[in-house]
CSV table of C-alpha atoms and ligand atoms in Angstrom, one decimal:
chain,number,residue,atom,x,y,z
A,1,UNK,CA,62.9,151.7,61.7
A,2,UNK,CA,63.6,150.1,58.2
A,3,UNK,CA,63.7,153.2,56.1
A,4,UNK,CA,66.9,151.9,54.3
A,5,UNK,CA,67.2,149.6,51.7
A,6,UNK,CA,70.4,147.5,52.0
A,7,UNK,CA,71.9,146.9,48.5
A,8,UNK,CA,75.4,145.7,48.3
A,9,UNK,CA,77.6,146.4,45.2
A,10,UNK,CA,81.1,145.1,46.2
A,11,UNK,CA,82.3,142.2,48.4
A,12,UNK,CA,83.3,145.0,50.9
A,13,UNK,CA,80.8,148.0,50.1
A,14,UNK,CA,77.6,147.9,50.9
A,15,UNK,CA,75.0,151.2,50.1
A,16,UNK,CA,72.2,152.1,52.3
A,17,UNK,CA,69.6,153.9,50.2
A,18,UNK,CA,67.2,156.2,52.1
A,19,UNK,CA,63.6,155.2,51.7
A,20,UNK,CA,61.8,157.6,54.1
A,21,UNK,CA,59.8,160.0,52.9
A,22,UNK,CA,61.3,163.3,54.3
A,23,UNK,CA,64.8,164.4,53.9
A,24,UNK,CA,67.9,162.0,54.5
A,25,UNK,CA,70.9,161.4,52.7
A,26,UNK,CA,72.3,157.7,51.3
A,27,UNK,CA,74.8,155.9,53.6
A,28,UNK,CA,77.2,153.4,52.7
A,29,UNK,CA,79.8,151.0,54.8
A,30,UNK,CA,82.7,149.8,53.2
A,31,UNK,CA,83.5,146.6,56.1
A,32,UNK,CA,85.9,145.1,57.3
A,33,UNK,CA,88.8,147.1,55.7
A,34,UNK,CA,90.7,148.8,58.4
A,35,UNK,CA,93.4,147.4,61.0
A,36,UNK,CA,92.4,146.2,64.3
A,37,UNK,CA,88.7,146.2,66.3
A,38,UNK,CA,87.2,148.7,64.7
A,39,UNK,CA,87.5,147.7,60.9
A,40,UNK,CA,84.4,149.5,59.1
A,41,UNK,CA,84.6,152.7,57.2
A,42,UNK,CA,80.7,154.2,57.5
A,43,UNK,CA,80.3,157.1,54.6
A,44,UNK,CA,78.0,160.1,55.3
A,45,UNK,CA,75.7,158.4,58.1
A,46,UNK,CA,73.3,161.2,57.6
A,47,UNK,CA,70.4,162.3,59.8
A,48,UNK,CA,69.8,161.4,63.2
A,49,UNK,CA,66.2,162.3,62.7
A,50,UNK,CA,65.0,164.2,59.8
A,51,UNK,CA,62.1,167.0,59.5
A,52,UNK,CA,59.3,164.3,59.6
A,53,UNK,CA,60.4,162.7,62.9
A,54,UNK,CA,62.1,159.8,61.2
A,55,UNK,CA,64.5,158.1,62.7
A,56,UNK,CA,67.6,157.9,60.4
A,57,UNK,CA,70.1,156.8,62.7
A,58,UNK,CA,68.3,154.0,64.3
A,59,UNK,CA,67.0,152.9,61.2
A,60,UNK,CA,70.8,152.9,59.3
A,61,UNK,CA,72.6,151.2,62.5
A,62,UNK,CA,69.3,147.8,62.2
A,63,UNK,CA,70.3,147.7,58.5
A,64,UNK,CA,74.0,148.2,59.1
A,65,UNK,CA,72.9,145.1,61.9
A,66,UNK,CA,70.7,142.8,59.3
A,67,UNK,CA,74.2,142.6,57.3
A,68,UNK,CA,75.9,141.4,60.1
A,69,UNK,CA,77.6,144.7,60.8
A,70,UNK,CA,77.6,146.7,64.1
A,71,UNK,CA,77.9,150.6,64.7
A,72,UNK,CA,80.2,149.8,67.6
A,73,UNK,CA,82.9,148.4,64.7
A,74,UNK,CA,83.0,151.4,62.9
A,75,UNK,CA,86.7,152.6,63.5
A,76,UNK,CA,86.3,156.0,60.6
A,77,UNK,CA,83.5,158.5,59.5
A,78,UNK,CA,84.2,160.1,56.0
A,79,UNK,CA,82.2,162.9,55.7
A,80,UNK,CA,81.3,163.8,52.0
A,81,UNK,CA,80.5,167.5,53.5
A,82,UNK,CA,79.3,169.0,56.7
A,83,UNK,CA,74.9,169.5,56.1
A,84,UNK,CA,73.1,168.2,58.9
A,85,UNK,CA,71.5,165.2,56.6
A,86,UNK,CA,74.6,163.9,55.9
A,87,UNK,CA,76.5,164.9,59.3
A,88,UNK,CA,74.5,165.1,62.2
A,89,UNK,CA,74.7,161.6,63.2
A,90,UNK,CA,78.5,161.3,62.9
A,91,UNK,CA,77.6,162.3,66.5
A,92,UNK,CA,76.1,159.4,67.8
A,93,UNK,CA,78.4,156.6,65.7
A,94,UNK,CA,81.7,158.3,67.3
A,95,UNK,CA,79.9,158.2,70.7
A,96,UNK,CA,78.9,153.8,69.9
A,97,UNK,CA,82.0,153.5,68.4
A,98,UNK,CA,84.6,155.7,69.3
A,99,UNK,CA,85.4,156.2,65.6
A,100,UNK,CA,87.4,158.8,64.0
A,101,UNK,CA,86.0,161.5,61.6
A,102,UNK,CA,87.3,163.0,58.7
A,103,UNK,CA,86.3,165.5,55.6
A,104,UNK,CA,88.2,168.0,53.7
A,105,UNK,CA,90.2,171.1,55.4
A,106,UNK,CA,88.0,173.3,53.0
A,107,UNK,CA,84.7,171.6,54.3
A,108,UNK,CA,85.8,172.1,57.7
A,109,UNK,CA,86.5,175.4,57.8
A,110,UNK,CA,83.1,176.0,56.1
A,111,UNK,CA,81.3,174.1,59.0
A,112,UNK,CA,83.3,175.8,61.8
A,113,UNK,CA,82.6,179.4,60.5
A,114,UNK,CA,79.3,178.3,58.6
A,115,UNK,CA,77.8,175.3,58.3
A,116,UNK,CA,77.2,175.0,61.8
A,117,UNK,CA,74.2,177.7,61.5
A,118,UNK,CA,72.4,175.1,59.3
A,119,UNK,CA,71.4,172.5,62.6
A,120,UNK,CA,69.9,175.2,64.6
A,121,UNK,CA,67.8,175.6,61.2
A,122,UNK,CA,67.0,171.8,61.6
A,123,UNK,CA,66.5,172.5,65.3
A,124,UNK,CA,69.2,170.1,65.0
A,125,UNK,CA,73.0,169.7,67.4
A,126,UNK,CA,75.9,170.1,65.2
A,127,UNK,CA,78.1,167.6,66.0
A,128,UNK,CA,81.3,168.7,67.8
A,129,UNK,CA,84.1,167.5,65.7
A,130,UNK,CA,87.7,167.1,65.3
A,131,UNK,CA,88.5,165.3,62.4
A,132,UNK,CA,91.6,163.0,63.0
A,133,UNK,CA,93.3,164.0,59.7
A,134,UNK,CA,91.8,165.6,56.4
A,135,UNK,CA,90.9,164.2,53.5
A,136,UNK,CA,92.9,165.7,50.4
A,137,UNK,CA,92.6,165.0,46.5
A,138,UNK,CA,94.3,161.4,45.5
A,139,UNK,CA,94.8,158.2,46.9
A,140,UNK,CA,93.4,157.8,50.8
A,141,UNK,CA,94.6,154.0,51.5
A,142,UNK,CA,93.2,151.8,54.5
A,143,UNK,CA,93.5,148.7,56.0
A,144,UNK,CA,96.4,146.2,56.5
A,145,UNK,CA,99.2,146.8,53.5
A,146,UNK,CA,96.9,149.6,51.8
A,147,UNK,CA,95.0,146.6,50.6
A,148,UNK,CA,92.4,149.0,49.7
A,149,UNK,CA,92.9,152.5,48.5
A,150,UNK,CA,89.8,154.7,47.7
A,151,UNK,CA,90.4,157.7,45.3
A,152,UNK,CA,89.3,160.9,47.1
A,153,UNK,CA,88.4,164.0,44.3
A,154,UNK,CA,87.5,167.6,45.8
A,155,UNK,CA,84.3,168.1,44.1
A,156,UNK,CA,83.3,171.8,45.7
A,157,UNK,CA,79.9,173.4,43.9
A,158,UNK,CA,77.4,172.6,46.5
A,159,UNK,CA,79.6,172.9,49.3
A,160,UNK,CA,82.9,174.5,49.8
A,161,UNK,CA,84.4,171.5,50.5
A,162,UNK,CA,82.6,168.8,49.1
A,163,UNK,CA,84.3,165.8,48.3
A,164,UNK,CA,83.4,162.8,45.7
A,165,UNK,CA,84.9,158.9,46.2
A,166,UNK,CA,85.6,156.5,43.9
A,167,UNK,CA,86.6,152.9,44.0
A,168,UNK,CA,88.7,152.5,41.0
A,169,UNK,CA,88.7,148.5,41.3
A,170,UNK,CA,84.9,148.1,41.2
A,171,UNK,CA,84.1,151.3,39.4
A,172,UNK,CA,81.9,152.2,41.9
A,173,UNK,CA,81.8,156.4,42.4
A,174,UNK,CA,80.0,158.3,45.5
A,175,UNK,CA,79.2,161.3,44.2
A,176,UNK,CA,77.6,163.1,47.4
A,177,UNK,CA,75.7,165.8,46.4
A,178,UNK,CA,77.3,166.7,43.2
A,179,UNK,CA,75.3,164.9,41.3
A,180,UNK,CA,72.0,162.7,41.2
A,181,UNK,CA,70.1,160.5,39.1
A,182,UNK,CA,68.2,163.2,36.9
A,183,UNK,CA,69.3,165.9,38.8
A,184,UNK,CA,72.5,167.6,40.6
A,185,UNK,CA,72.9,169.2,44.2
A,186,UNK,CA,71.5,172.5,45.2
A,187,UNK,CA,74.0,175.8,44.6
A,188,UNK,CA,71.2,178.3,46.2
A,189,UNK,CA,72.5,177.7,49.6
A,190,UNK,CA,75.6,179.7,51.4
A,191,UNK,CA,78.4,178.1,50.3
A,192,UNK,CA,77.6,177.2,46.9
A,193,UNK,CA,78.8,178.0,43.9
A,194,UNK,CA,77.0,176.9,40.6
A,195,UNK,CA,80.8,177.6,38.0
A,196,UNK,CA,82.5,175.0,40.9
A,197,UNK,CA,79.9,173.0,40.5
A,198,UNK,CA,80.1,172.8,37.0
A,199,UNK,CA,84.0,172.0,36.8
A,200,UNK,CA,83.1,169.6,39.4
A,201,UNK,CA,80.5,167.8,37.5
A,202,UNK,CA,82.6,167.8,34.2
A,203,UNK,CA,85.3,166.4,36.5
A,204,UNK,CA,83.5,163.3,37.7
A,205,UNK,CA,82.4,162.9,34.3
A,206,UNK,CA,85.7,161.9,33.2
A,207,UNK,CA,85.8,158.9,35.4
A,208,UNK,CA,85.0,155.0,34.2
A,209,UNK,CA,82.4,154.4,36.5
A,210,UNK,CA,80.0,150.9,36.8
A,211,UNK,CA,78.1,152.7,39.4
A,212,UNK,CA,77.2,155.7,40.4
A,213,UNK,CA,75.8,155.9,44.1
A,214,UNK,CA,74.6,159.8,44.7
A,215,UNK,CA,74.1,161.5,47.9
A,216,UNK,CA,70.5,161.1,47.7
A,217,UNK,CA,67.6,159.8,45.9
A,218,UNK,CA,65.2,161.8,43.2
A,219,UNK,CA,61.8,160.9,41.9
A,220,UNK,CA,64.0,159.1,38.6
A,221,UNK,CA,65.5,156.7,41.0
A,222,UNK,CA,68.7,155.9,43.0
A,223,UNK,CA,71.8,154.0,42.0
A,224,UNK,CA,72.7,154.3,38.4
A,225,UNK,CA,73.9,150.8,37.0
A,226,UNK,CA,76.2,150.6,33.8
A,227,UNK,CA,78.6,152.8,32.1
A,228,UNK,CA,76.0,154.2,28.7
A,229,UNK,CA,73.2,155.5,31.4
A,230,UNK,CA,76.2,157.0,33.6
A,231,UNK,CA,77.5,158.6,30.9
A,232,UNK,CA,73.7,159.5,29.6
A,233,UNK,CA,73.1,160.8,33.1
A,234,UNK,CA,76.2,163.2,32.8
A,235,UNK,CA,75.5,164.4,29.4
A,236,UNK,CA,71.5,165.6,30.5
A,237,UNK,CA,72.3,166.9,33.8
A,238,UNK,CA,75.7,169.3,32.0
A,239,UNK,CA,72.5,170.8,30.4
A,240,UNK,CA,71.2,172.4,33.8
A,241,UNK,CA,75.1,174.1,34.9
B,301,ZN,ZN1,74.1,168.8,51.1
């Protein structure tokens, strides 16, 4: 328990950094934005339990709970791509919550032919899946009246079908494992491609983001605040693709 730190950038988005010490990926929850009972979008909620024996999911549903949240409202599950520490507890949420899943065609495939292989090297469960609809490039709108409509940009490189999100209004961009603070995600694993990657990276760089809230954490830090050390973040990591 408390291995996430709660921070919240946005009246409706809040991020959920991972403080453990072994492997687990950032989570976010963008509340109270969808129709009806369930109204909470929950973003990558990562491991279950990670390679230390730490309990992610327990520990991201009492943060989710310390902002006044519950798993049980969760009513969708965007998947940024299928690895186990971002995926494997999209099993328990939709089983507390009944929500629906979703995550690229492209990323889907990959999991159903591939990605799958990776739990068993977790000694992990993949989920069993059927994402409700796909998530293409453009506008994905939710809630009453498309009040809120989150951009969604196919950002493949580390995984087939990795996707990025941005939040035009509050310049916030998720940028799963395309790119960190210091550092960008691994190409070295099936599925990766280091040129996609690249195009990928030079894509997101184009964007006028406030924040930029990667998949996981590095030793440099978490979040990046303001537009110069975004843009300074871009520029040193174009240097490794
Ligand atoms: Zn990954």
């Amino acid at each position: 328990m408390g291995y996430h730190k709660s921070i919240r950038l946005g009246e409706n988005f809040y991020c959920y950094v991972w403080m453990g010490r072994g492997n687990n990926c950032n989570s976010s929850l963008l509340c109270d934005v969808l129709r009806g009972k369930h109204p909470h979008v929950l973003i990558d909620p990562g491991h279950v339990r990670n390679e230390l024996g730490e309990p992610g999911f327990d520990s991201l549903t009492q943060a989710v709970e310390n902002d006044g949240f519950k798993m049980e409202d969760v009513g969708l599950v965007i998947g940024t791509h299928s690895h186990p520490d971002h995926f494997e507890a999209v099993a328990p949420v939709v089983e507390k919550s009944g929500a629906l899943v979703t995550l690229s065609r492209e990323e889907d495939e990959f999991y159903r032919q591939v990605g799958k292989m990776f739990f068993s090297a977790f000694g992990a469960k993949p989920p069993q899946v059927n994402p409700s609809f796909y998530l293409q490039e453009g506008d994905l709108s939710l809630g009453a009246k498309n009040r809120l409509a989150i951009k969604v940009l196919l950002t493949p490189g580390h995984s087939p079908g990795s996707i990025s999100l941005y939040l035009e209004e509050e310049k916030i961009l998720l940028s799963g494992d395309v790119v960190f603070f210091g550092s960008i995600g691994r190409t070295d694993i099936p599925g990766g491609s280091i040129s996609l990657l690249r195009k990928s990276i030079d894509k997101l760089s184009q964007l006028d983001v406030e924040y930029l809230v990667p998949g996981h954490s590095t030793e440099v830090g978490n979040i990046i605040s303001g537009k110069q050390k975004i843009e300074r973040n871009f520029y040193m990591v174009k240097m490794f693709v």
